[in-house]
mmCIF file of C-alpha atoms in Angstrom:
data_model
loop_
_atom_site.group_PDB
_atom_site.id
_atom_site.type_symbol
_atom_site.label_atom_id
_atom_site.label_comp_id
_atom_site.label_asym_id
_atom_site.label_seq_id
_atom_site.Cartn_x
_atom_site.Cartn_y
_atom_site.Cartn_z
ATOM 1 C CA UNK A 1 0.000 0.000 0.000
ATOM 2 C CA UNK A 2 0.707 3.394 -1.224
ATOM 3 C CA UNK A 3 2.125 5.864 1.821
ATOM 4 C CA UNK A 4 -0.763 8.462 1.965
ATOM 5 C CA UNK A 5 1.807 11.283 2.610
ATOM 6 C CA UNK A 6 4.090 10.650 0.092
ATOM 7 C CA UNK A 7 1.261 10.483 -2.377
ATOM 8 C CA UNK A 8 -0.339 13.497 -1.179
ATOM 9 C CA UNK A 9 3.602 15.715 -0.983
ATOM 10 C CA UNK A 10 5.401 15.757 -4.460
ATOM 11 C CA UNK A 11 8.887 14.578 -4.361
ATOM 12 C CA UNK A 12 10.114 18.305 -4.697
ATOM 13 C CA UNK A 13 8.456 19.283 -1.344
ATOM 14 C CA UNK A 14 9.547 16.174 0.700
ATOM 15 C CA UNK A 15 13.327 16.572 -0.071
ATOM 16 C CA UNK A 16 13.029 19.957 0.533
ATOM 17 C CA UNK A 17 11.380 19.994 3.892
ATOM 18 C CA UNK A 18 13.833 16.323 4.854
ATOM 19 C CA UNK A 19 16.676 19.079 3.780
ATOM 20 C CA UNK A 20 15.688 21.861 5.666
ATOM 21 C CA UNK A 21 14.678 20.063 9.152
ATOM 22 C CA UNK A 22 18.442 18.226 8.804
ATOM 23 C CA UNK A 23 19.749 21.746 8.005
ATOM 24 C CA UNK A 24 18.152 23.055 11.215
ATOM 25 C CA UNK A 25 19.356 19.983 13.431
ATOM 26 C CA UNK A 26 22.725 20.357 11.764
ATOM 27 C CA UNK A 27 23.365 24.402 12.658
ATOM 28 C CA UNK A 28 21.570 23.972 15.876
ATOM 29 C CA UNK A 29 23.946 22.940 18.952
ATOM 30 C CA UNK A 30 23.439 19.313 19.391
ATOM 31 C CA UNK A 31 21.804 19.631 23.007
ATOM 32 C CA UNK A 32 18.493 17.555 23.684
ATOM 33 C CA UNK A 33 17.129 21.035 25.185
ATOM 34 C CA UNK A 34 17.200 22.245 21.369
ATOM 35 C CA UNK A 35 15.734 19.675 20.161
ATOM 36 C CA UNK A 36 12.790 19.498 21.928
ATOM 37 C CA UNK A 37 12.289 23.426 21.123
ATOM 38 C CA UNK A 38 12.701 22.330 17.756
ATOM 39 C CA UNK A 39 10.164 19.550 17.531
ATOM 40 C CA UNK A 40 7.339 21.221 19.484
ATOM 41 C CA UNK A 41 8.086 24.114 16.678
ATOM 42 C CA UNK A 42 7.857 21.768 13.888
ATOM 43 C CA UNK A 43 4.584 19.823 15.142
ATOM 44 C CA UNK A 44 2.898 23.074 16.313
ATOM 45 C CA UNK A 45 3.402 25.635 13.577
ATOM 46 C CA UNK A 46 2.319 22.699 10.543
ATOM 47 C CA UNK A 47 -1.227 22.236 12.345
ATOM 48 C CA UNK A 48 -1.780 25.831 12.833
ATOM 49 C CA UNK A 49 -0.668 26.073 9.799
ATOM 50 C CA UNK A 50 -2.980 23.355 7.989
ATOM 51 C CA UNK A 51 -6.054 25.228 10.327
ATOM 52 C CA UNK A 52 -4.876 28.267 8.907
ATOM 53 C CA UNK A 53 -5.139 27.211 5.196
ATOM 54 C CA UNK A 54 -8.594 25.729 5.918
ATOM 55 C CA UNK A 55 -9.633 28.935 7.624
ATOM 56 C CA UNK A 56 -8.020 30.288 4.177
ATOM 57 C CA UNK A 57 -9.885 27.839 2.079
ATOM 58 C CA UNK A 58 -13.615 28.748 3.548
ATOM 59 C CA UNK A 59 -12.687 32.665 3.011
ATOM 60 C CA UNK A 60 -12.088 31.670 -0.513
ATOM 61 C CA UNK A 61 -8.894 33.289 -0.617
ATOM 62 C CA UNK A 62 -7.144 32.388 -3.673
ATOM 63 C CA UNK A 63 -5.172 35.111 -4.706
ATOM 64 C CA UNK A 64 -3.115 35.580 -2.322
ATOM 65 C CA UNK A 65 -2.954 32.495 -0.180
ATOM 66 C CA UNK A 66 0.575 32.177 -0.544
ATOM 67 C CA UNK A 67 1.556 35.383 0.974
ATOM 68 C CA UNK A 68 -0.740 34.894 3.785
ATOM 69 C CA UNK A 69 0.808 31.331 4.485
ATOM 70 C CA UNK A 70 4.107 33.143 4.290
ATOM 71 C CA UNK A 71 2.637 35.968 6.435
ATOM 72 C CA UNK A 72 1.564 33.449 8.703
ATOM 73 C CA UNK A 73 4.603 31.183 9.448
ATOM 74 C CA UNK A 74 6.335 34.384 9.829
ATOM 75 C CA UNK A 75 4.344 35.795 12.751
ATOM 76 C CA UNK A 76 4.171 32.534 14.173
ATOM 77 C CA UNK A 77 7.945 32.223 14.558
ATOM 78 C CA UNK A 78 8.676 35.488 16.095
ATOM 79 C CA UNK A 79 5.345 34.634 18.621
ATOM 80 C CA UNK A 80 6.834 31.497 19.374
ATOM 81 C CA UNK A 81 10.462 33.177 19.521
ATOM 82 C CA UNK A 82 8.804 35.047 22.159
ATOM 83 C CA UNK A 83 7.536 32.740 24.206
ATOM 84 C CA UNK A 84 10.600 31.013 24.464
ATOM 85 C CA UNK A 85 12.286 34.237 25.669
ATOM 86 C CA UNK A 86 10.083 34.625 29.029
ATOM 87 C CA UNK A 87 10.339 30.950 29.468
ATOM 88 C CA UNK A 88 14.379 29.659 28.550
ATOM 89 C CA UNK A 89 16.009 33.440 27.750
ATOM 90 C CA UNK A 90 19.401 32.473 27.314
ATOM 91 C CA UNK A 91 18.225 29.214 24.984
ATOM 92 C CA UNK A 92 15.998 32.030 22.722
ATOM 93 C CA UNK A 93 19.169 33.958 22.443
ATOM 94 C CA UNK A 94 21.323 31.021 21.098
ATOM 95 C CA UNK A 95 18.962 29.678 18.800
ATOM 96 C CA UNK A 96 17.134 33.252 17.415
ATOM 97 C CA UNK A 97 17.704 32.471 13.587
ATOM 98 C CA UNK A 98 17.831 28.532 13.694
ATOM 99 C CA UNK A 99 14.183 28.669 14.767
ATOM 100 C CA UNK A 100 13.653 29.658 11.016
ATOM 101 C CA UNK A 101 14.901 27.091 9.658
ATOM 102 C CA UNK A 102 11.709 24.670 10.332
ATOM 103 C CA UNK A 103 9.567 27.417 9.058
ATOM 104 C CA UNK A 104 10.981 27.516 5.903
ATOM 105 C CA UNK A 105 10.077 23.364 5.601
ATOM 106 C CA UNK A 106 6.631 24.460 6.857
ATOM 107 C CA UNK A 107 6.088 26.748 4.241
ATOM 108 C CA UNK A 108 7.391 24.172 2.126
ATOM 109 C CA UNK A 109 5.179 21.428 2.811
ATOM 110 C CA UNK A 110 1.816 23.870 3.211
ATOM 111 C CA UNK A 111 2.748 25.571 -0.187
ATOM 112 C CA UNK A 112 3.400 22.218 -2.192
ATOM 113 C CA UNK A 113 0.534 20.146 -0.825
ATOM 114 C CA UNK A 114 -1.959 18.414 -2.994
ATOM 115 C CA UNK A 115 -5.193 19.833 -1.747
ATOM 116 C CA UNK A 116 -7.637 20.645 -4.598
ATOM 117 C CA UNK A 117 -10.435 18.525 -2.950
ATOM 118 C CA UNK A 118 -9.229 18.717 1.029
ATOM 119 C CA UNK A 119 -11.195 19.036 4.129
ATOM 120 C CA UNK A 120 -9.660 19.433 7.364
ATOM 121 C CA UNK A 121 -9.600 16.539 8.905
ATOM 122 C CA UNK A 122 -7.490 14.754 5.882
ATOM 123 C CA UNK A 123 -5.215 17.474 5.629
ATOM 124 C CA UNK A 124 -4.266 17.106 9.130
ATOM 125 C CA UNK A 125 -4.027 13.305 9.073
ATOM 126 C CA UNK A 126 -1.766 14.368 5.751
ATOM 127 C CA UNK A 127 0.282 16.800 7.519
ATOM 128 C CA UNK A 128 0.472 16.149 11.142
ATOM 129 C CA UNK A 129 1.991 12.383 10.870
ATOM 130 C CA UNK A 130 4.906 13.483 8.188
ATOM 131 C CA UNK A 131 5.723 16.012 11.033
ATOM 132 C CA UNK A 132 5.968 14.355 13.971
ATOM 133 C CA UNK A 133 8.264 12.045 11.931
ATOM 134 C CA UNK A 134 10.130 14.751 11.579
ATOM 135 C CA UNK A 135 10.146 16.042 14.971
ATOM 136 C CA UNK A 136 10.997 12.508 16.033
ATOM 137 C CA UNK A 137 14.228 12.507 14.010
ATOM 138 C CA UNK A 138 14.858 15.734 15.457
ATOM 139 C CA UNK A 139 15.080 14.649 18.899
ATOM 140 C CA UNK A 140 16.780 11.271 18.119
ATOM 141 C CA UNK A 141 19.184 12.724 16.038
ATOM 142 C CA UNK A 142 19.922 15.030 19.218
ATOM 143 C CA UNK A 143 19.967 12.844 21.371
ATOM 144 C CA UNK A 144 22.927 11.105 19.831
ATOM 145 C CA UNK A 145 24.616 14.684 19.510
ATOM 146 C CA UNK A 146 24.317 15.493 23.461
ATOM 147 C CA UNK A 147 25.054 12.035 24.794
ATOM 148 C CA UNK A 148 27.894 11.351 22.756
ATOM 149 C CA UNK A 149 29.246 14.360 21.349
ATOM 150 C CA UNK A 150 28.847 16.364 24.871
ATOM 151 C CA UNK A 151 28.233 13.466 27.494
ATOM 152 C CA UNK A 152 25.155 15.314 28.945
ATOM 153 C CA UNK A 153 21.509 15.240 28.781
ATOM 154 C CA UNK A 154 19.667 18.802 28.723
ATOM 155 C CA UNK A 155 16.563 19.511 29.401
ATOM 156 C CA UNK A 156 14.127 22.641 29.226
ATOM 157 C CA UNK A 157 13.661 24.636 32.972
ATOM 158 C CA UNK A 158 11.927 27.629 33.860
ATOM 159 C CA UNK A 159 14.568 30.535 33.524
ATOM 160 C CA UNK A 160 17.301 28.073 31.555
ATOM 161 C CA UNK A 161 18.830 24.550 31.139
ATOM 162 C CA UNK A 162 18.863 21.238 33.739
ATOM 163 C CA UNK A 163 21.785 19.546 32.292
ATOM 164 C CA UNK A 164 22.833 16.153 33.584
ATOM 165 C CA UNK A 165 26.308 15.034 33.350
ATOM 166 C CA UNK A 166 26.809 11.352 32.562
ATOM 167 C CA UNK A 167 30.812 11.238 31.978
ATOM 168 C CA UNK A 168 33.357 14.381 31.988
ATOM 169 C CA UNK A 169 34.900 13.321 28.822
ATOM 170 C CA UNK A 170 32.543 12.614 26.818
ATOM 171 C CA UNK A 171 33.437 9.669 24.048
ATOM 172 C CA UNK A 172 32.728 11.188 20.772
ATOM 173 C CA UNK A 173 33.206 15.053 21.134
ATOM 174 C CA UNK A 174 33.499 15.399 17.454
ATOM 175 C CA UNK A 175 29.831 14.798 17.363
ATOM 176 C CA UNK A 176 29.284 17.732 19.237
ATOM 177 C CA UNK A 177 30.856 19.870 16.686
ATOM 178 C CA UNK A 178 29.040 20.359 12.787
ATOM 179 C CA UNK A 179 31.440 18.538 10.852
ATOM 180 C CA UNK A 180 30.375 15.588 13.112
ATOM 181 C CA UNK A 181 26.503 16.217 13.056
ATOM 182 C CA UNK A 182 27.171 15.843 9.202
ATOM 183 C CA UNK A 183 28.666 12.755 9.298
ATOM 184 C CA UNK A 184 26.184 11.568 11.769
ATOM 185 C CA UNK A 185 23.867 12.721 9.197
ATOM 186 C CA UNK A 186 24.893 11.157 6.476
ATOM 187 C CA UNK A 187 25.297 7.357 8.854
ATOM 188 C CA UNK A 188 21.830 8.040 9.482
ATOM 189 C CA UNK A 189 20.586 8.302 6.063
ATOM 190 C CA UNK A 190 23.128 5.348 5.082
ATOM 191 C CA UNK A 191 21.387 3.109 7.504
ATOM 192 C CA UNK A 192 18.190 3.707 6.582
ATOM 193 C CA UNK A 193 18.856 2.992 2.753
ATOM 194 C CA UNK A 194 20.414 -0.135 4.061
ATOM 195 C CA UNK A 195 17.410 -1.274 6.167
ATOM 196 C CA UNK A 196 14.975 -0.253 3.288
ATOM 197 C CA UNK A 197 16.985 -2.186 0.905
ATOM 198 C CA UNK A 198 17.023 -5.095 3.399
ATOM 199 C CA UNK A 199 13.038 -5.256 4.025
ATOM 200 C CA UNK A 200 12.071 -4.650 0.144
ATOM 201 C CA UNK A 201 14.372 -8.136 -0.305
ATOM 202 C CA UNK A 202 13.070 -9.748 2.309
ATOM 203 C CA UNK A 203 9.611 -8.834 1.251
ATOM 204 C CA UNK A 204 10.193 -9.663 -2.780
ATOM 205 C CA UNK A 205 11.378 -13.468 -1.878
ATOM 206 C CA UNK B 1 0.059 37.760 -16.392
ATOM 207 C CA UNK B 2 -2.571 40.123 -15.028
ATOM 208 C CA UNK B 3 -5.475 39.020 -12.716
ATOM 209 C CA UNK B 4 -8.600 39.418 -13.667
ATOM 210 C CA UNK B 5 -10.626 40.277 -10.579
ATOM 211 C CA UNK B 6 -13.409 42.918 -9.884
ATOM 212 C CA UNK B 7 -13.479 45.237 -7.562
ATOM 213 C CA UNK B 8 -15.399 43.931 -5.289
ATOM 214 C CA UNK B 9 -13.535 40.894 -5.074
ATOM 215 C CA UNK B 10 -10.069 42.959 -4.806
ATOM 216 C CA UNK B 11 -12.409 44.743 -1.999
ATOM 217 C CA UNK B 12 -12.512 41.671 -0.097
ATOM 218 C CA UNK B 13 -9.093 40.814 -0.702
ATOM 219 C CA UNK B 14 -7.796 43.858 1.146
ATOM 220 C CA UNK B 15 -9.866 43.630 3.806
ATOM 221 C CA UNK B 16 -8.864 40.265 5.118
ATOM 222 C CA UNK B 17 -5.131 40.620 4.051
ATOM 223 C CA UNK B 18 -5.636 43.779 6.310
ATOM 224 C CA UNK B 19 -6.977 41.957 8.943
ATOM 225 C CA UNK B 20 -4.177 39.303 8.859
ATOM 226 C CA UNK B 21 -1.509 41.611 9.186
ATOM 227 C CA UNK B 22 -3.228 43.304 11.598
ATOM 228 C CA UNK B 23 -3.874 40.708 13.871
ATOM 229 C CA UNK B 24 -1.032 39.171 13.611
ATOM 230 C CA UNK B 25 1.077 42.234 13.642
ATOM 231 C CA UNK B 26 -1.021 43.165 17.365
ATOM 232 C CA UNK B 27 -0.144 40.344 18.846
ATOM 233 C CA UNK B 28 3.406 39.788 18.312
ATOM 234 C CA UNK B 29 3.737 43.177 19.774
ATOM 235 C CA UNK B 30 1.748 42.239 22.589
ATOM 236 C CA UNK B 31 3.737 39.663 23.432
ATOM 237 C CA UNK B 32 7.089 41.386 22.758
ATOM 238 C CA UNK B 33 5.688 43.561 25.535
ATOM 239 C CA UNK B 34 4.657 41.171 27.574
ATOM 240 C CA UNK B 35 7.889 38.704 27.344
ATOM 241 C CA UNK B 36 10.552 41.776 27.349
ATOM 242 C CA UNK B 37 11.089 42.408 31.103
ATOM 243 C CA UNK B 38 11.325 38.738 31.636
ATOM 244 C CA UNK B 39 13.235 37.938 29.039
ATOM 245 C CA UNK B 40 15.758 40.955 30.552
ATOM 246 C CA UNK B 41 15.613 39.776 33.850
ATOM 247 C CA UNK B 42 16.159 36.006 33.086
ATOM 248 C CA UNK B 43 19.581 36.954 31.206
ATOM 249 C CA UNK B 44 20.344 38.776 33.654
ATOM 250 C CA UNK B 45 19.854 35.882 36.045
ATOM 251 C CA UNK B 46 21.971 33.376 33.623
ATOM 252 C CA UNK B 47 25.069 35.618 33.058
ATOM 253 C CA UNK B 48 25.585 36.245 37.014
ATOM 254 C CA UNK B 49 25.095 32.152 37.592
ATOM 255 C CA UNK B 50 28.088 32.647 34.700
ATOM 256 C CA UNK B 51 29.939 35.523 36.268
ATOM 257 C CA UNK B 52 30.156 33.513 39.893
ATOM 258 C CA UNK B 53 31.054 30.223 39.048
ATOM 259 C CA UNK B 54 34.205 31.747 38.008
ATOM 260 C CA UNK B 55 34.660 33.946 41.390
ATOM 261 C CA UNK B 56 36.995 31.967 44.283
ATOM 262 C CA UNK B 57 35.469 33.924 47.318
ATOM 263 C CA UNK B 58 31.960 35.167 47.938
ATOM 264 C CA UNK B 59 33.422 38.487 48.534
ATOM 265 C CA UNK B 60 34.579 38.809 44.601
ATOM 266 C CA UNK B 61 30.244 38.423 43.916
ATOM 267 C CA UNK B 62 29.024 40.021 40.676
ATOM 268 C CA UNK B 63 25.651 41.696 40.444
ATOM 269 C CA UNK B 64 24.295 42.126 37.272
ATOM 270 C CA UNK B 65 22.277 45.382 36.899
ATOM 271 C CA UNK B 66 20.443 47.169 34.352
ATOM 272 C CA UNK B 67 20.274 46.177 30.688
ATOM 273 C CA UNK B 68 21.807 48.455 28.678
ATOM 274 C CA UNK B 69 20.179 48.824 25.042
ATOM 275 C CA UNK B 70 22.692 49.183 22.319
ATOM 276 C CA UNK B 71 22.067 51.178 19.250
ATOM 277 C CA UNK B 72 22.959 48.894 17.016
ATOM 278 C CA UNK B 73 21.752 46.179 14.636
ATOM 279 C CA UNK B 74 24.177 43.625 17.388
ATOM 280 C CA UNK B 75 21.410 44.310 20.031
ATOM 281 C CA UNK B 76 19.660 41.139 18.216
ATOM 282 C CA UNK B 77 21.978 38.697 19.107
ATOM 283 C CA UNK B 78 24.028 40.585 21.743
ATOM 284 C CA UNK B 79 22.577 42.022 25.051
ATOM 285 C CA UNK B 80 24.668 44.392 27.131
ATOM 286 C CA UNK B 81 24.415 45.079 31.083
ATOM 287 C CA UNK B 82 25.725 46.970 33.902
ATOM 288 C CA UNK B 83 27.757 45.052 36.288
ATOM 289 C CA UNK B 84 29.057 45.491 39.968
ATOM 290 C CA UNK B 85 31.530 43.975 41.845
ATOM 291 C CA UNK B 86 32.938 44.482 44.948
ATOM 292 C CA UNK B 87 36.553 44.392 43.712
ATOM 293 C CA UNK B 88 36.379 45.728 40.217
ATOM 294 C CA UNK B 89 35.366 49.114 41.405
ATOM 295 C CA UNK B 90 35.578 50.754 37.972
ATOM 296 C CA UNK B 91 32.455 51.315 35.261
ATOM 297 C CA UNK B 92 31.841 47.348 34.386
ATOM 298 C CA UNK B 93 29.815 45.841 31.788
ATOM 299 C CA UNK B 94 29.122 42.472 30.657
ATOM 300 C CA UNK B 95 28.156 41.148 26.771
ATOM 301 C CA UNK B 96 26.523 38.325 26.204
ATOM 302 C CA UNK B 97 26.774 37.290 22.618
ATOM 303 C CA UNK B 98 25.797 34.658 20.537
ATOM 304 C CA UNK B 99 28.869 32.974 18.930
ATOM 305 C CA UNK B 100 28.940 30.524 15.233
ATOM 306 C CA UNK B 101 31.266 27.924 17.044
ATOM 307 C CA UNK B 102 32.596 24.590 15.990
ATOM 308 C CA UNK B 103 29.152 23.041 18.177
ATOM 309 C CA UNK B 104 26.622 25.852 16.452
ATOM 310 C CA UNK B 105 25.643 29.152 18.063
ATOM 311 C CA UNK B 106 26.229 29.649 22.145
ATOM 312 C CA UNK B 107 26.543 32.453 23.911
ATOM 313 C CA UNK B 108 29.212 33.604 24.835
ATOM 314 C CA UNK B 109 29.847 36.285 27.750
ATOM 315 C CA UNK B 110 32.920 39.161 27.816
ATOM 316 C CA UNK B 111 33.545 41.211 30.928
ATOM 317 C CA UNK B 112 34.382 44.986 29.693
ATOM 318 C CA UNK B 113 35.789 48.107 31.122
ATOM 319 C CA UNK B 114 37.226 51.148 29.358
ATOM 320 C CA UNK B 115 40.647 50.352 31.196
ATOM 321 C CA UNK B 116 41.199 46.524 30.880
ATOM 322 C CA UNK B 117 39.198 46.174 27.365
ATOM 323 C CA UNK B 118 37.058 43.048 27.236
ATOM 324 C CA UNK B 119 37.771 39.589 28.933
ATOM 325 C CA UNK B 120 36.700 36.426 27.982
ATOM 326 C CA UNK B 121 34.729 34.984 30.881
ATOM 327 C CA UNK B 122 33.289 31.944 29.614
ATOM 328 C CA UNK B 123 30.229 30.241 27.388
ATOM 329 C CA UNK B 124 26.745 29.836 29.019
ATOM 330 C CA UNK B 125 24.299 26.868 28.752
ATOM 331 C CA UNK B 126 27.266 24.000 28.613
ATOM 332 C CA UNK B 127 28.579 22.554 31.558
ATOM 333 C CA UNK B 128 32.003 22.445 32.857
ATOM 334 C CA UNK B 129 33.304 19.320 31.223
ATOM 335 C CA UNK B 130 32.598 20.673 27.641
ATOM 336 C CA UNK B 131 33.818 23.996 28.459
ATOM 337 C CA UNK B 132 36.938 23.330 27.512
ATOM 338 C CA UNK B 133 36.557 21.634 24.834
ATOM 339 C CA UNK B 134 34.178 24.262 22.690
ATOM 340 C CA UNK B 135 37.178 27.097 24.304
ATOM 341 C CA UNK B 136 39.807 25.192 22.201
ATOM 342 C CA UNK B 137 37.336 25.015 19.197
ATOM 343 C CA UNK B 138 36.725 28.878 19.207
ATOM 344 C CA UNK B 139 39.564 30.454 19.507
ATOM 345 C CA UNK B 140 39.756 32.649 16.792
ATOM 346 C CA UNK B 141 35.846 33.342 17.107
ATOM 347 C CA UNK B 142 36.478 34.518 20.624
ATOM 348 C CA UNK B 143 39.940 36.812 19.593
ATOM 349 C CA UNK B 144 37.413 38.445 16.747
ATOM 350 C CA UNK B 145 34.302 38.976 19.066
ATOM 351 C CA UNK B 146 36.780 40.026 21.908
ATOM 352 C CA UNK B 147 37.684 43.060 19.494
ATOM 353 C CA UNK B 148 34.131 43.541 18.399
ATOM 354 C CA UNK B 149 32.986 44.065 21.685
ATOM 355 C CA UNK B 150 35.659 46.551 22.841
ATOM 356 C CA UNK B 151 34.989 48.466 19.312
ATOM 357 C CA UNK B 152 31.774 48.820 20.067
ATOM 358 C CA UNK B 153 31.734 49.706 23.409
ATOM 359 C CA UNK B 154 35.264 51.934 23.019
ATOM 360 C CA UNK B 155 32.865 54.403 21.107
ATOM 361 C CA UNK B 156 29.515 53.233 21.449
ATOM 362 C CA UNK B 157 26.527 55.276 22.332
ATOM 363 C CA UNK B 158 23.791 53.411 24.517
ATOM 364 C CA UNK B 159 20.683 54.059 26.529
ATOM 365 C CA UNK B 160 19.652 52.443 29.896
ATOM 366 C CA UNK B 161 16.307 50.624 29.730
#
């Protein structure tokens, strides 16, 4: 069976939003803390986002739905930006432009979707799944970064960061750094073509 | 290509492009408003945890003090305050300023006074263990914002908030 979200996504707006969110976990300091800021942008901002379109769609605004999508994501960031500010100030101030980054996949995904005949509730069961896939890898990916590269765990406080020290040198400090989260990347993606490949040979026997 | 549309239509479209903006722009400013003392205060908090884990004796204490608004395009990803200490008696100030390291972006924060310059004091929201590591990593990141900050203080022109 057919995956319902890659049907309903062209090809163009899936590698683009894959490319972005690994852009943003890439730039982004490897710290589990950032991650989950990361994810909760990602999941939040696409269903507000798909509400906002429907909201769009029973105006019947047409002409300029894309700049209000734009508009949208745009406002939303710098609200969300915000928020973060009263709540982790010093996390706000490290990230400021990386929280863009998922927008721009956002954007991405809302611009390029299929959704000539939509109602609500399928474009959220389109959109909401493909991002919390995303936000998933987010974290995982993360994860990896702040255990290995840093030795640590982080996670979000009121006023800043509770960080938990497993080991003072931490095994694989290259992680920590970008050249590593590329590499870490790139295993990642390795791996998964591997397992793929595996299961579709399994499967065809 | 030129849209066809009537003016009635185009009517319409204004209006709720209006309205968008308008909303939208509203309540980012409300909670800009709402989010800026706390924000202030809560960096303050962080770089004085900062400033006295380096101190040996609780008589050396920083207090971090007013923000100081810079008028500059930096004052988005720098933040400047008053600082004082009971042994640095002169004019003190502390950046906070978010670095492009080795590991991404993390603030880093400088001690200045017109006398000394600006000194490296260390980066915030990484523990001990890795602090080391990410100093070795950005050393030439720190030399160039070490002589950002003490051009743009040496001559700088800033407001109290």
């Amino acid at each position: 069976m057919a995956n319902p979200i890659t049907q309903r996504l062209s090809n163009r707006a899936v590698a683009m939003h894959m490319s972005v969110t690994a852009a943003a976990c890439i730039v982004s300091p490897g710290r589990l803390v950032v991650a989950f800021v990361l994810a909760a942008e990602e999941v939040i901002l696409s269903t507000l986002c798909a509400l906002f379109i429907s909201l769009l769609d029973t105006l019947e605004v047409k002409q300029i739905k894309e700049s209000c999508i734009c508009l949208f994501v745009v406002m939303f960031v710098i609200l969300y930006k915000e928020i973060l500010s009263a709540w982790m100030p010093a996390v706000a101030l490290q990230l400021s432009f990386v929280l863009f980054l998922p927008a721009i996949s956002t954007f991405s995904t809302a611009f390029l979707i299929d959704d000539k005949s939509d109602n609500l509730l399928t474009r959220l069961s389109a959109v909401i799944p493909a991002h919390l896939v995303f936000a998933f890898y987010i974290i995982i990916f993360c994860a990896i970064r702040d255990i290995i590269g840093f030795g640590t765990i982080t996670l979000p406080k009121m006023g800043g960061v509770m960080e938990i020290v497993l080991c003072k040198n931490a095994p694989g400090s290259f992680l920590a750094t970008i050249p590593g989260a590329l590499m870490l990347s790139a295993l990642i993606l390795a791996s998964f073509l591997v397992i793929e490949h595996w299961y579709f040979s399994v499967k065809g026997r | 290509m030129a849209l066809k549309i009537d003016a009635a239509e185009s009517g319409r479209i204004l209006t709720v492009m209006t309205l968008i903006i308008a909303s939208f722009f509203l309540l980012d400013l409300l909670f800009i408003y709402l989010t800026r003392a706390r924000y202030n205060n809560g960096l303050a908090d962080s770089i004085e945890e900062v400033l006295n884990s380096t101190i040996k004796s609780e008589n050396e204490k920083y207090f971090v003090g007013d923000r100081v608004q810079l008028r500059s395009m930096l004052d988005t990803s720098c933040a400047l305050y008053k600082v004082q200490s009971a042994v640095d008696k002169d004019d003190l100030f502390v950046v906070v300023a978010r670095i492009a390291t080795y590991a991404g972006p993390f603030p880093a924060v400088f001690l200045y006074n017109s006398d000394s310059g600006a000194r490296f004091v260390s980066f915030m929201n990484i523990s001990n263990s890795n602090k080391d590591m990410l100093n070795r990593l950005s050393q030439s990141q720190l030399h160039y914002w070490k002589a950002r900050v003490e051009k743009m203080l040496g001559g700088a022109t800033w407001q109290t908030q």
